[in-house]
Amino acid sequence: MKRILFIGFAFLALSCKKQEAEPFGQPQETVSEGMAATIRTPEELGETIFTGKGNCASCHQIETKTIGPSVQEIAKIYKDKNSDIIKFLKGEGEPIVDPSQYEVMKANFAITKAMSDEELKGLEAYIYSK
């Protein structure tokens, strides 16, 4: 009986090892109720947000300026100026791409401020991937 308990505790101790968090940039597992688990990269998460709940695609296109600047223009300017897209999306940074459209963009800060850091990093990764 003692042997069985010892083996059981040993198995339990080995199976409860601490899992390390995956670093940013690595695929993430996403599970929704009733759906199979899928692995998504930050860029894929960002694309989902860009075209969905972020409402970004209503004003920004990949290559063309519409209501707002193109995604490619945003990425280029933020890279060139070594600026922080996430800080801007949190409403904490100054507009540097097209300040004349800032008032239009401010309306969407309610959406972007409610996003998690993971979602904002995914959105940033998607923008830079274009």
PDB file of N, CA and C in Angstrom, residues 2 4-5 8 26 31 34-35 47 54 56 58-59 78 83 92 96 103-104 117 119 127:
ATOM      1  N   LYS A   2       1.949   1.235   0.820  1.00  0.00           N
ATOM      2  CA  LYS A   2       2.844   2.387   0.860  1.00  0.00           C
ATOM      3  C   LYS A   2       3.506   2.608  -0.493  1.00  0.00           C
ATOM      4  N   ILE A   4       2.262   1.943  -3.445  1.00  0.00           N
ATOM      5  CA  ILE A   4       1.277   2.536  -4.360  1.00  0.00           C
ATOM      6  C   ILE A   4       1.142   4.034  -4.076  1.00  0.00           C
ATOM      7  N   LEU A   5       1.065   4.416  -2.802  1.00  0.00           N
ATOM      8  CA  LEU A   5       0.975   5.831  -2.444  1.00  0.00           C
ATOM      9  C   LEU A   5       2.227   6.584  -2.892  1.00  0.00           C
ATOM     10  N   GLY A   8       2.132   7.028  -6.563  1.00  0.00           N
ATOM     11  CA  GLY A   8       1.103   8.027  -6.886  1.00  0.00           C
ATOM     12  C   GLY A   8       1.588   9.448  -6.630  1.00  0.00           C
ATOM     13  N   GLN A  26       5.766  33.915 -30.691  1.00  0.00           N
ATOM     14  CA  GLN A  26       5.582  32.488 -30.862  1.00  0.00           C
ATOM     15  C   GLN A  26       4.089  32.225 -31.066  1.00  0.00           C
ATOM     16  N   VAL A  31      -8.446  28.565 -27.876  1.00  0.00           N
ATOM     17  CA  VAL A  31      -9.513  27.592 -27.718  1.00  0.00           C
ATOM     18  C   VAL A  31     -10.820  28.327 -27.516  1.00  0.00           C
ATOM     19  N   GLY A  34     -16.566  24.661 -28.050  1.00  0.00           N
ATOM     20  CA  GLY A  34     -17.172  23.969 -29.182  1.00  0.00           C
ATOM     21  C   GLY A  34     -16.294  23.925 -30.410  1.00  0.00           C
ATOM     22  N   MET A  35     -15.082  24.484 -30.337  1.00  0.00           N
ATOM     23  CA  MET A  35     -14.186  24.485 -31.487  1.00  0.00           C
ATOM     24  C   MET A  35     -12.875  23.822 -31.111  1.00  0.00           C
ATOM     25  N   GLU A  47      -4.508  40.262 -37.434  1.00  0.00           N
ATOM     26  CA  GLU A  47      -5.372  40.333 -38.616  1.00  0.00           C
ATOM     27  C   GLU A  47      -6.840  40.123 -38.230  1.00  0.00           C
ATOM     28  N   GLY A  54     -11.689  45.196 -33.923  1.00  0.00           N
ATOM     29  CA  GLY A  54     -10.946  46.453 -33.890  1.00  0.00           C
ATOM     30  C   GLY A  54     -11.523  47.510 -34.809  1.00  0.00           C
ATOM     31  N   CYS A  56     -10.694  48.353 -37.614  1.00  0.00           N
ATOM     32  CA  CYS A  56      -9.630  49.102 -38.296  1.00  0.00           C
ATOM     33  C   CYS A  56      -9.836  49.146 -39.808  1.00  0.00           C
ATOM     34  N   SER A  58     -12.315  49.415 -41.544  1.00  0.00           N
ATOM     35  CA  SER A  58     -13.313  50.361 -42.054  1.00  0.00           C
ATOM     36  C   SER A  58     -12.663  51.679 -42.488  1.00  0.00           C
ATOM     37  N   CYS A  59     -11.475  51.993 -41.976  1.00  0.00           N
ATOM     38  CA  CYS A  59     -10.796  53.242 -42.333  1.00  0.00           C
ATOM     39  C   CYS A  59      -9.408  53.033 -42.942  1.00  0.00           C
ATOM     40  N   TYR A  78       6.035  54.618 -38.413  1.00  0.00           N
ATOM     41  CA  TYR A  78       6.349  54.209 -37.033  1.00  0.00           C
ATOM     42  C   TYR A  78       7.731  53.570 -36.945  1.00  0.00           C
ATOM     43  N   SER A  83       8.755  54.869 -33.235  1.00  0.00           N
ATOM     44  CA  SER A  83       7.653  55.226 -32.340  1.00  0.00           C
ATOM     45  C   SER A  83       6.897  53.981 -31.891  1.00  0.00           C
ATOM     46  N   GLU A  92      -2.233  57.194 -25.511  1.00  0.00           N
ATOM     47  CA  GLU A  92      -1.178  57.830 -24.732  1.00  0.00           C
ATOM     48  C   GLU A  92      -0.091  58.470 -25.601  1.00  0.00           C
ATOM     49  N   ILE A  96       1.321  60.733 -35.297  1.00  0.00           N
ATOM     50  CA  ILE A  96       2.482  61.098 -36.113  1.00  0.00           C
ATOM     51  C   ILE A  96       2.291  60.792 -37.588  1.00  0.00           C
ATOM     52  N   GLU A 103      -8.844  63.274 -34.900  1.00  0.00           N
ATOM     53  CA  GLU A 103     -10.177  63.343 -34.286  1.00  0.00           C
ATOM     54  C   GLU A 103     -11.042  62.161 -34.714  1.00  0.00           C
ATOM     55  N   VAL A 104     -10.904  61.733 -35.958  1.00  0.00           N
ATOM     56  CA  VAL A 104     -11.650  60.567 -36.439  1.00  0.00           C
ATOM     57  C   VAL A 104     -11.168  59.313 -35.706  1.00  0.00           C
ATOM     58  N   ASP A 117      -3.092  43.527 -23.707  1.00  0.00           N
ATOM     59  CA  ASP A 117      -1.745  43.755 -24.241  1.00  0.00           C
ATOM     60  C   ASP A 117      -1.435  42.767 -25.353  1.00  0.00           C
ATOM     61  N   GLU A 119      -3.551  41.418 -27.454  1.00  0.00           N
ATOM     62  CA  GLU A 119      -4.275  41.844 -28.658  1.00  0.00           C
ATOM     63  C   GLU A 119      -3.579  43.036 -29.311  1.00  0.00           C
ATOM     64  N   ILE A 127       0.378  44.966 -38.364  1.00  0.00           N
ATOM     65  CA  ILE A 127       0.696  46.202 -39.086  1.00  0.00           C
ATOM     66  C   ILE A 127       2.125  46.153 -39.616  1.00  0.00           C
TER      67      ILE A 127
END
